[in-house]
Amino acid sequence: SHGFVPSECPPMGLETLKIDDFQLHASTMRRYGLGAHRGRLNIQAGLYDDDLYDGAWCAGRNDPLQWLEVDARRLTKFTGVITQGRSSLWSSDWVTSYKVLVSNDSHTWVTLKNGSQDLVSNVLFPVAAVARYIRVNPRSWFNRGSICMRVEILGCPMPDSQNYYHRRNEITTTDNLDFKHHSYKEMRHLMKVVNEMCPNITRIYNIGKSHSGQKLYAIEISDNPGEHEPGEPEFRYTAGSHGNEVLGRELLLLLMQFMCQEYLSGSPRIRHLVHETRIHLLPSVNPDGYDKALEVGSELSGWSLGRWSQDGVDIHHNFPDLNSILWEAETKKWIPRKMLNHHVPIPEWYQSKNSTVAAETRALVSWMEKIPFVLGGNLQGGELVVTFPYDRTRSQGVSREQTPTPDDHVFRWLAFSYASTHRLMTDARRRVCHTEDFAKEDGTINGASWHTAAGSMNDFSYLHTNCFELSMYVGCDKFPHESELAEEWENNRESLLVFMEQVHRGIKGIVWDMQGRGIANATIQVEGIGHDIRTAADGDYWRLLNPGEYSITVRAEGYSASSKVCEVGYDIGATRCDFTVSRTNLSRIKEIMERYNKQPIRQPLRPPVRQLQARRPGPRHRLPVQCRNNYLTDMFTSFILASNIF
């Protein structure tokens, strides 16, 4: 199927679920979990072989009389069919040849002909067929397996303004955007066009290179591109760490066009977002993988072609496993004496040249350390759910287990803010993508309770930087057909904006010294939450919090701790909570000693020894005050130097 020629008609939507379960019928089925409703291209099986959600339609009998049928519910020009075998860890079931039949009433069937031969295993039909129903009739199958299929039908609905089903499902967009799949060169060109349209609020830069040398381009959207403004939070969206999950890449390209257009047209919402936030969009983390998937196209890239980097690494799970380091320190009661509960350092082995770390991952780590991001989202594909940390289970050998962070309530709110504003994620009536019904969980899930994975971008971001990072699985279909992009944009547009606005929730402020200078790397502690953050280079900070009252303590090396109560309201807009801290006496002494190169602070004005001997201080004879003070200062300084306290 690699010689696939693009059809004049798009996929009808078995994979995207536009075709609902009631439109799929079959001659027989082995059991419910292998019914006609599971015969969808790229559908994934559950973990176990007898799962209710299995990975194909499988016939109840193995004979040439079996069929899988699609009811288009209107006259349709059918132009092709794409088939796969069963998705299973345990079984090898696939069809090796089949006939295709069409009908207008589901009783009288016409077999499509290719010359004098019945049509067998072709992807595109030699001549399009207009009908309402289409059947795939397996004729031969893998000799050790059974009749099992996953299918997509290519077809164009014929014009019919009276058709109820079409009108009900039709979604149009009023946004004038470039709804197409963009190659690397086209992506770069589009970013340049956006930059030229909005030069005052955009800047293109790259964070590094892929394994094959393609630059990883990002666009910044801000009222002062190129500089961090004290008090203004930094936000990021990334996409395409799995190169075959391309919807996120296109959504970010659409988002940058949309924000530029809306800014120019004076939209108060977008103008406020741009003026108050520094936004970074990185649409393609794994351009090498994307190229592989693009080469065979949206319908034939399958489930995993292009997922990994050029050198075979899953970039999203290629970060250092800091969870283990933190949890071991907690078990040994090292926190906070030997180790802090935040900014966990990267282990040395990870930084060595020989470690299996992708070039793309190293570029991301450097970018995440360089910019004081507050909130981030990485767009994934193949599901409809938002996941939040931790992504790794704490218990060894457990594949699924609720593993919350100290900021679990904040993460749950952030995840819900995206899911609840998505057109489909929280819709209880929607059909599950594959095996999990996430709509029951409000379209969100703790990553580790879905499936455990060490070294995720989300866990690393939370434990090594200040940034709260979540994953948005933005659609059932990893690589939707171009004709689906406008609808997918409508599904995700509001969510993308609402999630960005959440960066302004909680408290923010600046930590100053008594001279009004910002203090970098001061620790911001929230009472009752065992995860601290740090101030940025200018002394500014942002702490994401849900509404409520919080006792905040600031600590900085050489300064006295300072605490105050800060209240977070329900309206968007972080509460200002500044701190001014004073130097400790010890740090003052240290500073003075460093200034004088550890010499005594001033030379004592002692009387001569003979004079001291002649006038030993008795009850009525004491040293002069000035002399006595100098003597004590000298003794104190000598004691400090001798003790080598510093």
C-alpha positions as CSV (number, residue, x, y, z in Angstrom):
1,S,0.0,0.0,0.0
2,H,3.0,2.3,0.0
3,G,2.4,3.3,-3.6
4,F,-0.9,5.0,-2.5
5,V,-2.2,7.7,-4.9
6,P,-4.2,10.4,-3.1
7,S,-7.9,9.9,-3.6
8,E,-10.1,12.7,-5.0
9,C,-12.4,11.9,-2.0
10,P,-11.4,12.0,1.7
11,P,-11.9,9.3,4.3
12,M,-15.5,9.1,5.4
13,G,-14.6,9.0,9.1
14,L,-14.4,5.4,10.5
15,E,-11.2,6.4,12.2
16,T,-12.3,9.9,13.3
17,L,-15.7,8.4,14.5
18,K,-17.7,10.6,12.1
19,I,-19.2,7.3,11.1
20,D,-21.0,6.2,14.2
21,D,-21.4,2.7,15.5
22,F,-25.0,2.4,14.2
23,Q,-23.7,2.8,10.6
24,L,-21.5,-0.3,10.9
25,H,-22.9,-3.8,10.3
26,A,-21.4,-7.2,9.8
27,S,-22.5,-10.7,8.8
28,T,-21.3,-12.3,12.1
29,M,-19.0,-11.4,14.9
30,R,-16.8,-13.6,17.2
31,R,-18.0,-11.7,20.3
32,Y,-19.1,-8.1,21.2
33,G,-15.5,-6.8,21.7
34,L,-14.8,-7.8,18.1
35,G,-18.0,-6.5,16.6
36,A,-18.5,-4.3,13.5
37,H,-18.1,-1.1,15.6
38,R,-14.5,-2.1,16.2
39,G,-13.6,-2.4,12.5
40,R,-12.2,1.1,12.3
41,L,-8.8,2.0,10.8
42,N,-6.1,2.3,13.4
43,I,-8.3,1.4,16.4
44,Q,-6.2,0.0,19.2
45,A,-6.9,-3.1,21.3
46,G,-7.1,-3.4,25.1
47,L,-4.3,-5.0,27.0
48,Y,-6.0,-8.4,27.2
49,D,-7.2,-10.7,24.4
50,D,-10.7,-11.0,25.7
51,D,-11.1,-7.2,26.2
52,L,-14.5,-5.6,25.7
53,Y,-12.6,-3.1,23.5
54,D,-10.7,-5.3,21.0
55,G,-8.7,-4.3,18.0
56,A,-10.8,-5.2,14.9
57,W,-14.0,-6.6,13.6
58,C,-13.6,-10.4,13.6
59,A,-16.1,-12.7,11.9
60,G,-17.8,-15.4,13.8
61,R,-17.0,-17.9,11.1
62,N,-14.0,-18.3,8.7
63,D,-15.7,-18.6,5.3
64,P,-16.0,-16.5,2.1
65,L,-19.6,-15.4,3.0
66,Q,-18.5,-12.9,5.7
67,W,-18.8,-9.1,5.2
68,L,-18.4,-5.7,6.9
69,E,-20.8,-3.0,5.8
70,V,-20.9,0.8,6.1
71,D,-24.1,2.8,5.7
72,A,-23.2,6.2,4.5
73,R,-26.9,7.3,5.1
74,R,-26.9,9.2,1.8
75,L,-25.8,8.7,-1.8
76,T,-22.0,8.8,-1.8
77,K,-19.3,8.6,-4.5
78,F,-17.0,5.8,-3.2
79,T,-13.5,6.0,-4.5
80,G,-11.4,3.6,-2.4
81,V,-10.9,1.4,0.6
82,I,-8.0,1.0,3.1
83,T,-7.7,-2.1,5.2
84,Q,-5.6,-3.3,8.2
85,G,-5.4,-6.5,10.1
86,R,-6.2,-6.8,13.8
87,S,-4.4,-4.8,16.5
88,S,-3.4,-7.4,19.1
89,L,-0.4,-8.4,21.2
90,W,-1.4,-12.0,21.0
91,S,-3.0,-12.8,17.7
92,S,-2.0,-12.7,14.0
93,D,-5.3,-12.1,12.1
94,W,-5.5,-10.3,8.8
95,V,-7.3,-10.6,5.4
96,T,-5.1,-11.1,2.3
97,S,-7.8,-10.4,-0.3
98,Y,-11.3,-9.1,-0.5
99,K,-14.2,-8.0,-2.8
100,V,-16.0,-4.7,-2.6
101,L,-19.7,-4.5,-3.2
102,V,-22.1,-1.5,-3.3
103,S,-25.9,-1.1,-2.9
104,N,-28.6,1.5,-2.7
105,D,-31.0,-0.6,-0.6
106,S,-28.7,-3.1,1.3
107,H,-30.5,-6.0,-0.5
108,T,-29.3,-5.9,-4.1
109,W,-25.5,-5.8,-4.3
110,V,-23.2,-5.0,-7.3
111,T,-19.6,-6.2,-7.2
112,L,-17.1,-3.6,-8.3
113,K,-15.2,-4.8,-11.4
114,N,-11.7,-4.2,-12.5
115,G,-11.9,-5.3,-16.1
116,S,-13.1,-8.9,-16.0
117,Q,-11.7,-9.6,-12.6
118,D,-13.5,-9.1,-9.3
119,L,-11.8,-6.2,-7.4
120,V,-9.3,-7.7,-4.9
121,S,-7.1,-5.7,-2.4
122,N,-6.9,-2.5,-4.4
123,V,-6.8,0.7,-2.4
124,L,-8.3,3.0,-5.1
125,F,-11.2,1.9,-7.3
126,P,-10.5,2.1,-11.0
127,V,-13.9,3.9,-11.4
128,A,-15.8,5.6,-8.6
129,A,-19.2,4.0,-7.6
130,V,-22.2,6.0,-6.4
131,A,-24.3,4.2,-3.8
132,R,-25.5,4.5,-0.2
133,Y,-24.0,1.2,1.2
134,I,-20.6,-0.4,0.7
135,R,-19.5,-3.9,1.8
136,V,-16.0,-5.5,2.1
137,N,-16.2,-9.2,1.6
138,P,-13.0,-11.1,2.7
139,R,-12.0,-13.9,0.2
140,S,-8.7,-15.1,1.8
141,W,-6.9,-14.6,5.1
142,F,-3.6,-15.4,6.9
143,N,-3.6,-19.2,7.1
144,R,-2.9,-19.4,10.9
145,G,-5.4,-16.6,11.7
146,S,-9.0,-15.6,11.3
147,I,-11.1,-13.1,9.3
148,C,-10.3,-9.8,11.1
149,M,-10.3,-6.3,9.6
150,R,-10.0,-2.6,10.3
151,V,-11.2,-0.4,7.5
152,E,-11.5,3.1,6.2
153,I,-13.7,4.1,3.2
154,L,-12.8,6.9,0.9
155,G,-15.9,8.7,-0.4
156,C,-17.5,12.1,-1.2
157,P,-21.2,12.7,-0.1
158,M,-23.3,13.7,-3.1
159,P,-25.1,17.1,-2.8
160,D,-28.3,16.7,-0.8
161,S,-29.6,19.8,1.1
162,Q,-32.4,17.7,2.6
163,N,-30.2,15.2,4.3
164,Y,-30.7,15.4,8.1
165,Y,-27.6,13.5,9.1
166,H,-25.3,15.6,7.0
167,R,-26.7,18.9,8.3
168,R,-26.5,17.7,11.9
169,N,-22.9,16.7,11.7
170,E,-21.6,19.6,9.5
171,I,-19.2,22.0,11.2
172,T,-17.9,25.1,9.4
173,T,-15.4,27.6,10.5
174,T,-15.4,31.4,9.9
175,D,-11.6,31.7,10.5
176,N,-9.6,32.4,7.4
177,L,-6.7,30.1,8.1
178,D,-4.4,27.8,6.1
179,F,-6.1,24.4,6.6
180,K,-3.6,22.0,5.2
181,H,-0.7,19.7,6.2
182,H,2.6,21.6,6.0
183,S,5.9,20.0,5.1
184,Y,9.0,21.3,7.0
185,K,9.7,23.9,4.3
186,E,6.0,25.0,4.2
187,M,5.9,25.2,8.0
188,R,9.0,27.5,8.0
189,H,7.4,29.6,5.3
190,L,4.1,29.9,7.2
191,M,5.9,31.0,10.3
192,K,7.8,33.6,8.3
193,V,4.5,34.9,6.8
194,V,3.0,35.3,10.3
195,N,6.2,37.1,11.4
196,E,5.9,39.5,8.5
197,M,2.2,40.1,9.2
198,C,2.8,40.9,12.8
199,P,6.5,42.0,13.1
200,N,5.9,44.0,16.3
201,I,4.6,41.0,18.4
202,T,6.4,38.0,16.9
203,R,9.9,36.6,16.7
204,I,11.1,33.4,15.1
205,Y,14.0,31.5,16.7
206,N,15.3,28.0,17.0
207,I,16.1,26.0,20.1
208,G,18.5,23.5,18.4
209,K,18.6,20.9,15.7
210,S,17.1,17.5,15.2
211,H,19.2,14.3,14.7
212,S,19.3,14.9,10.9
213,G,20.1,18.6,11.3
214,Q,16.7,20.2,10.8
215,K,16.3,23.3,13.0
216,L,13.6,23.2,15.8
217,Y,11.8,26.5,15.1
218,A,9.7,28.3,17.7
219,I,7.7,31.5,17.4
220,E,7.4,34.0,20.3
221,I,4.2,36.1,20.6
222,S,4.6,39.0,22.9
223,D,4.4,42.8,23.0
224,N,8.2,42.9,23.5
225,P,9.6,40.0,21.5
226,G,13.0,38.8,22.5
227,E,13.1,39.9,26.1
228,H,11.8,38.7,29.4
229,E,9.8,41.4,31.1
230,P,9.8,41.3,34.9
231,G,6.4,40.3,36.2
232,E,5.2,38.9,32.8
233,P,4.8,35.1,32.9
234,E,6.2,32.8,30.1
235,F,4.0,30.2,28.5
236,R,4.8,27.4,26.0
237,Y,3.0,25.0,23.7
238,T,5.0,22.2,22.0
239,A,3.8,19.6,19.5
240,G,5.0,16.7,17.5
241,S,7.4,15.0,19.9
242,H,5.9,11.9,18.3
243,G,6.4,12.8,14.7
244,N,3.3,10.9,13.5
245,E,0.9,12.7,15.8
246,V,0.6,15.6,13.4
247,L,-2.7,17.3,14.5
248,G,-0.9,19.2,17.3
249,R,1.6,20.6,14.8
250,E,-1.1,21.9,12.6
251,L,-3.1,23.3,15.5
252,L,-0.1,25.4,16.6
253,L,0.4,26.7,13.1
254,L,-3.3,27.6,13.0
255,L,-3.0,29.2,16.5
256,M,-0.2,31.5,15.5
257,Q,-2.1,32.7,12.4
258,F,-5.3,33.2,14.4
259,M,-3.6,35.2,17.2
260,C,-1.8,37.4,14.6
261,Q,-5.1,38.1,12.7
262,E,-7.1,38.7,15.9
263,Y,-4.4,41.0,17.3
264,L,-4.4,43.1,14.1
265,S,-8.2,43.3,14.1
266,G,-8.2,44.6,17.7
267,S,-9.6,41.6,19.6
268,P,-9.6,42.7,23.3
269,R,-9.1,39.1,24.5
270,I,-6.1,38.4,22.2
271,R,-4.5,41.8,22.8
272,H,-4.7,41.4,26.6
273,L,-3.2,37.9,26.3
274,V,-0.3,39.2,24.1
275,H,0.4,42.3,26.3
276,E,0.4,40.4,29.6
277,T,2.1,37.1,28.5
278,R,5.2,35.9,26.7
279,I,4.0,33.0,24.6
280,H,6.2,30.5,22.8
281,L,4.9,28.0,20.2
282,L,7.1,25.1,19.1
283,P,5.1,23.2,16.4
284,S,7.5,20.4,15.5
285,V,9.7,18.9,18.2
286,N,10.4,15.8,16.0
287,P,10.5,17.0,12.3
288,D,12.5,13.9,11.2
289,G,9.7,11.6,12.4
290,Y,7.1,13.8,10.8
291,D,8.8,13.5,7.4
292,K,8.5,9.7,7.6
293,A,4.8,9.8,8.4
294,L,4.1,12.5,5.7
295,E,5.8,10.4,3.1
296,V,3.1,7.8,3.1
297,G,0.2,10.1,4.0
298,S,-2.5,10.5,6.5
299,E,-4.3,7.2,5.9
300,L,-1.3,4.8,5.5
301,S,1.1,6.0,8.2
302,G,-0.5,3.5,10.6
303,W,-0.1,3.8,14.4
304,S,3.6,4.2,14.9
305,L,5.5,5.1,11.7
306,G,7.4,8.3,12.5
307,R,6.7,8.2,16.2
308,W,10.4,8.1,17.2
309,S,13.3,10.3,16.5
310,Q,15.7,9.5,13.6
311,D,17.9,7.5,16.1
312,G,14.9,5.6,17.5
313,V,14.2,7.5,20.7
314,D,10.7,8.3,22.1
315,I,11.4,12.0,22.8
316,H,8.5,12.6,25.2
317,H,9.8,9.9,27.6
318,N,13.6,10.6,27.1
319,F,14.0,13.0,30.0
320,P,16.0,12.1,33.2
321,D,13.9,10.2,35.8
322,L,14.0,12.7,38.6
323,N,11.0,11.0,40.4
324,S,13.1,8.1,41.6
325,I,15.8,10.6,43.0
326,L,13.2,12.7,44.8
327,W,11.2,9.7,46.2
328,E,14.4,8.0,47.5
329,A,15.5,11.3,49.2
330,E,12.0,11.5,50.8
331,T,12.3,7.9,52.0
332,K,15.7,8.6,53.6
333,K,14.4,11.8,55.2
334,W,16.9,13.9,53.3
335,I,14.5,16.7,52.5
336,P,15.1,19.6,53.1
337,R,18.5,19.1,54.8
338,K,20.4,17.3,52.0
339,M,18.1,17.9,49.1
340,L,15.3,20.3,48.1
341,N,11.8,19.3,47.1
342,H,12.1,21.2,43.8
343,H,14.7,22.0,41.1
344,V,16.0,18.4,41.4
345,P,19.4,18.4,39.6
346,I,20.0,16.3,36.5
347,P,22.2,13.3,37.3
348,E,25.7,13.3,35.8
349,W,25.2,10.0,33.8
350,Y,22.4,11.7,31.8
351,Q,24.7,14.6,30.7
352,S,27.5,12.3,29.5
353,K,28.1,12.0,25.7
354,N,27.4,8.2,25.8
355,S,23.9,8.4,27.3
356,T,20.9,7.6,25.0
357,V,19.6,11.1,24.8
358,A,18.2,12.4,21.6
359,A,19.5,15.7,20.2
360,E,15.9,17.0,20.3
361,T,15.6,16.2,24.0
362,R,18.9,17.9,24.9
363,A,17.6,21.0,23.0
364,L,14.3,20.9,24.9
365,V,16.1,20.6,28.3
366,S,18.4,23.6,27.5
367,W,15.3,25.7,26.4
368,M,13.3,24.7,29.6
369,E,16.3,25.7,31.8
370,K,17.0,29.0,30.0
371,I,13.4,30.5,30.0
372,P,11.4,30.8,33.3
373,F,8.3,29.1,32.0
374,V,5.3,29.0,34.3
375,L,2.9,26.8,32.4
376,G,3.2,24.5,29.4
377,G,1.2,22.1,27.3
378,N,2.4,19.5,24.9
379,L,0.0,18.4,22.2
380,Q,-0.2,14.7,21.5
381,G,-2.6,12.6,19.4
382,G,-4.6,9.3,19.2
383,E,-6.9,10.0,22.1
384,L,-9.2,12.7,23.6
385,V,-7.9,13.4,27.1
386,V,-5.7,15.7,29.1
387,T,-3.1,14.0,31.3
388,F,-1.2,15.6,34.3
389,P,1.8,14.5,36.5
390,Y,3.0,12.3,37.9
391,D,3.3,10.1,34.8
392,R,5.3,7.5,36.7
393,T,3.9,5.2,39.5
394,R,5.6,5.3,42.8
395,S,5.2,1.6,43.5
396,Q,7.7,-0.6,41.7
397,G,6.3,-3.0,39.1
398,V,2.8,-1.4,39.1
399,S,1.6,-0.4,35.6
400,R,-1.3,1.8,36.7
401,E,-1.7,3.7,40.0
402,Q,-2.9,7.1,41.0
403,T,0.3,9.1,41.7
404,P,-0.5,12.7,42.6
405,T,2.0,15.6,42.9
406,P,1.8,17.9,45.9
407,D,0.0,20.3,43.4
408,D,-2.6,17.7,42.4
409,H,-5.6,20.2,42.9
410,V,-3.9,22.8,40.7
411,F,-3.1,20.2,38.0
412,R,-6.7,18.9,38.0
413,W,-8.0,22.4,37.5
414,L,-5.6,23.1,34.7
415,A,-6.5,19.8,32.9
416,F,-10.2,20.5,33.3
417,S,-9.8,24.0,31.9
418,Y,-8.7,22.5,28.6
419,A,-11.0,19.4,28.6
420,S,-14.2,21.2,29.6
421,T,-13.8,23.8,26.8
422,H,-13.0,21.2,24.1
423,R,-16.0,20.4,21.9
424,L,-15.8,16.7,22.5
425,M,-13.6,15.7,25.4
426,T,-16.3,15.9,28.2
427,D,-19.2,14.9,26.0
428,A,-20.6,11.7,27.8
429,R,-22.4,10.7,24.6
430,R,-19.3,10.5,22.5
431,R,-17.9,7.2,21.5
432,V,-14.5,6.2,23.1
433,C,-11.5,6.5,20.7
434,H,-10.1,3.1,21.5
435,T,-10.5,1.4,24.9
436,E,-10.8,4.0,27.6
437,D,-13.9,6.1,28.4
438,F,-12.2,9.3,29.6
439,A,-15.5,11.3,29.3
440,K,-16.5,9.7,32.6
441,E,-13.4,11.3,34.2
442,D,-14.2,14.8,32.9
443,G,-11.8,14.2,30.0
444,T,-8.8,14.2,32.3
445,I,-6.6,11.6,34.0
446,N,-3.5,11.4,36.2
447,G,-0.8,10.1,33.8
448,A,0.4,7.3,36.1
449,S,-3.1,5.9,36.5
450,W,-3.4,5.6,32.7
451,H,0.0,3.9,32.1
452,T,3.2,4.4,33.9
453,A,6.3,5.9,32.1
454,A,9.6,7.1,33.5
455,G,11.3,10.3,32.3
456,S,8.3,12.1,30.8
457,M,8.5,15.8,29.8
458,N,5.7,16.6,32.3
459,D,7.4,15.1,35.4
460,F,10.8,16.5,34.4
461,S,9.4,20.0,34.0
462,Y,7.7,19.9,37.4
463,L,10.7,18.5,39.3
464,H,13.5,20.4,37.5
465,T,11.9,23.8,36.7
466,N,9.1,26.0,37.9
467,C,6.9,25.0,35.0
468,F,3.7,23.0,35.3
469,E,3.4,20.9,32.2
470,L,0.4,18.8,30.9
471,S,-0.3,16.7,27.9
472,M,-3.3,17.3,25.6
473,Y,-4.3,14.4,23.5
474,V,-6.3,16.4,20.9
475,G,-8.0,13.9,18.7
476,C,-8.7,10.2,18.1
477,D,-6.9,10.3,14.7
478,K,-3.2,11.0,15.0
479,F,-2.9,12.1,11.4
480,P,-6.3,13.4,10.3
481,H,-7.0,14.0,6.6
482,E,-6.6,17.6,5.4
483,S,-10.4,17.9,5.1
484,E,-10.7,17.3,8.9
485,L,-8.4,20.2,10.0
486,A,-11.1,22.9,10.0
487,E,-13.3,20.9,12.3
488,E,-10.4,19.9,14.5
489,W,-9.5,23.6,14.8
490,E,-13.1,24.3,15.9
491,N,-12.9,21.5,18.4
492,N,-9.6,22.8,20.0
493,R,-9.5,26.6,19.5
494,E,-11.3,27.7,22.7
495,S,-9.4,25.2,24.8
496,L,-6.0,26.4,23.4
497,L,-6.9,30.0,24.4
498,V,-8.4,29.1,27.8
499,F,-5.4,27.0,28.9
500,M,-3.0,29.9,28.0
501,E,-5.1,32.2,30.2
502,Q,-4.6,29.9,33.2
503,V,-1.0,31.1,33.4
504,H,-2.5,34.2,35.2
505,R,-4.0,32.1,38.0
506,G,-2.5,32.2,41.5
507,I,0.1,34.7,42.9
508,K,2.9,36.6,41.4
509,G,5.4,39.2,42.6
510,I,9.0,40.3,43.0
511,V,11.4,39.6,45.9
512,W,13.5,42.7,46.6
513,D,16.4,43.5,48.9
514,M,16.4,46.7,51.0
515,Q,18.0,48.6,48.1
516,G,15.2,47.6,45.7
517,R,17.2,45.1,43.8
518,G,15.5,41.9,42.7
519,I,16.8,38.7,44.3
520,A,17.3,35.7,41.9
521,N,16.8,32.1,43.1
522,A,14.8,33.0,46.2
523,T,12.6,30.1,47.3
524,I,8.8,30.6,47.4
525,Q,7.2,28.2,49.9
526,V,3.4,27.7,50.2
527,E,2.4,26.3,53.5
528,G,0.8,22.9,53.1
529,I,2.2,22.2,49.6
530,G,5.5,20.3,49.6
531,H,6.8,21.7,46.3
532,D,8.6,25.1,46.2
533,I,9.5,27.3,43.3
534,R,12.2,29.9,42.7
535,T,12.4,33.5,41.6
536,A,13.8,34.3,38.1
537,A,16.8,36.4,37.3
538,D,15.0,39.7,38.1
539,G,13.6,38.4,41.4
540,D,10.1,37.9,39.8
541,Y,8.1,34.8,40.4
542,W,4.7,33.2,39.5
543,R,3.1,30.5,41.6
544,L,0.0,28.7,40.1
545,L,-2.6,28.2,42.8
546,N,-6.4,27.6,43.0
547,P,-8.6,30.2,44.7
548,G,-8.1,30.4,48.5
549,E,-5.9,32.0,51.2
550,Y,-2.2,30.9,51.4
551,S,0.6,31.5,53.8
552,I,3.7,32.3,51.7
553,T,7.3,32.2,53.0
554,V,10.3,33.6,51.0
555,R,13.8,32.4,51.8
556,A,17.0,33.5,50.1
557,E,20.6,32.8,51.0
558,G,22.0,35.5,53.2
559,Y,18.5,37.1,53.9
560,S,16.0,36.8,56.8
561,A,12.9,34.7,55.9
562,S,9.7,36.7,55.3
563,S,6.1,35.5,55.4
564,K,2.7,36.9,54.6
565,V,-0.8,35.7,53.8
566,C,-1.9,36.1,50.1
567,E,-5.4,35.5,48.8
568,V,-6.2,34.1,45.4
569,G,-9.6,35.1,43.9
570,Y,-11.8,33.3,41.4
571,D,-11.3,35.9,38.6
572,I,-8.4,35.4,36.1
573,G,-5.5,37.6,37.1
574,A,-2.8,36.6,39.6
575,T,-2.8,38.3,43.0
576,R,0.3,40.6,43.5
577,C,2.3,39.4,46.5
578,D,5.7,41.2,46.7
579,F,8.4,40.7,49.4
580,T,11.2,42.9,50.7
581,V,13.8,41.0,52.7
582,S,16.8,42.2,54.8
583,R,20.2,40.7,55.1
584,T,21.0,38.5,58.1
585,N,23.8,39.7,60.6
586,L,25.9,36.7,59.6
587,S,25.7,37.6,55.9
588,R,26.7,41.2,56.7
589,I,29.8,40.1,58.6
590,K,30.7,37.8,55.7
591,E,30.3,40.6,53.2
592,I,32.5,42.9,55.2
593,M,35.2,40.2,55.7
594,E,35.2,39.5,52.0
595,R,35.6,43.2,51.3
596,Y,38.6,43.4,53.5
597,N,40.0,40.1,52.3
598,K,39.5,38.4,55.7
599,Q,41.7,41.0,57.6
600,P,40.6,42.3,61.0
601,I,38.0,44.9,60.6
602,R,40.1,47.7,62.1
603,Q,43.4,47.7,64.0
604,P,43.0,47.9,67.8
605,L,44.2,51.0,69.7
606,R,45.8,49.0,72.5
607,P,47.8,50.7,75.3
608,P,51.4,49.5,75.5
609,V,51.9,46.2,77.4
610,R,53.9,47.8,80.1
611,Q,51.2,50.3,80.7
612,L,48.6,47.5,80.9
613,Q,50.8,45.6,83.4
614,A,51.3,48.8,85.4
615,R,47.6,49.5,85.5
616,R,46.0,46.1,85.8
617,P,42.3,46.7,85.8
618,G,40.9,46.2,89.2
619,P,37.6,47.1,90.7
620,R,38.5,50.8,90.3
621,H,40.8,50.7,87.3
622,R,39.0,49.7,83.9
623,L,40.2,50.1,80.3
624,P,39.0,53.3,78.5
625,V,35.7,52.6,76.6
626,Q,37.2,53.2,73.1
627,C,40.1,50.8,73.9
628,R,37.8,48.2,75.4
629,N,35.4,48.2,72.3
630,N,38.3,47.9,69.9
631,Y,39.7,45.0,71.9
632,L,36.4,43.1,71.8
633,T,35.9,43.7,68.0
634,D,39.4,42.5,67.3
635,M,38.8,39.4,69.5
636,F,35.4,38.7,67.7
637,T,37.0,39.0,64.3
638,S,40.0,36.8,65.2
639,F,37.5,34.2,66.6
640,I,35.6,34.2,63.3
641,L,38.8,33.9,61.3
642,A,40.2,31.2,63.5
643,S,36.9,29.2,63.4
644,N,36.9,29.4,59.6
645,I,33.1,29.8,59.8
646,F,33.1,31.1,56.2
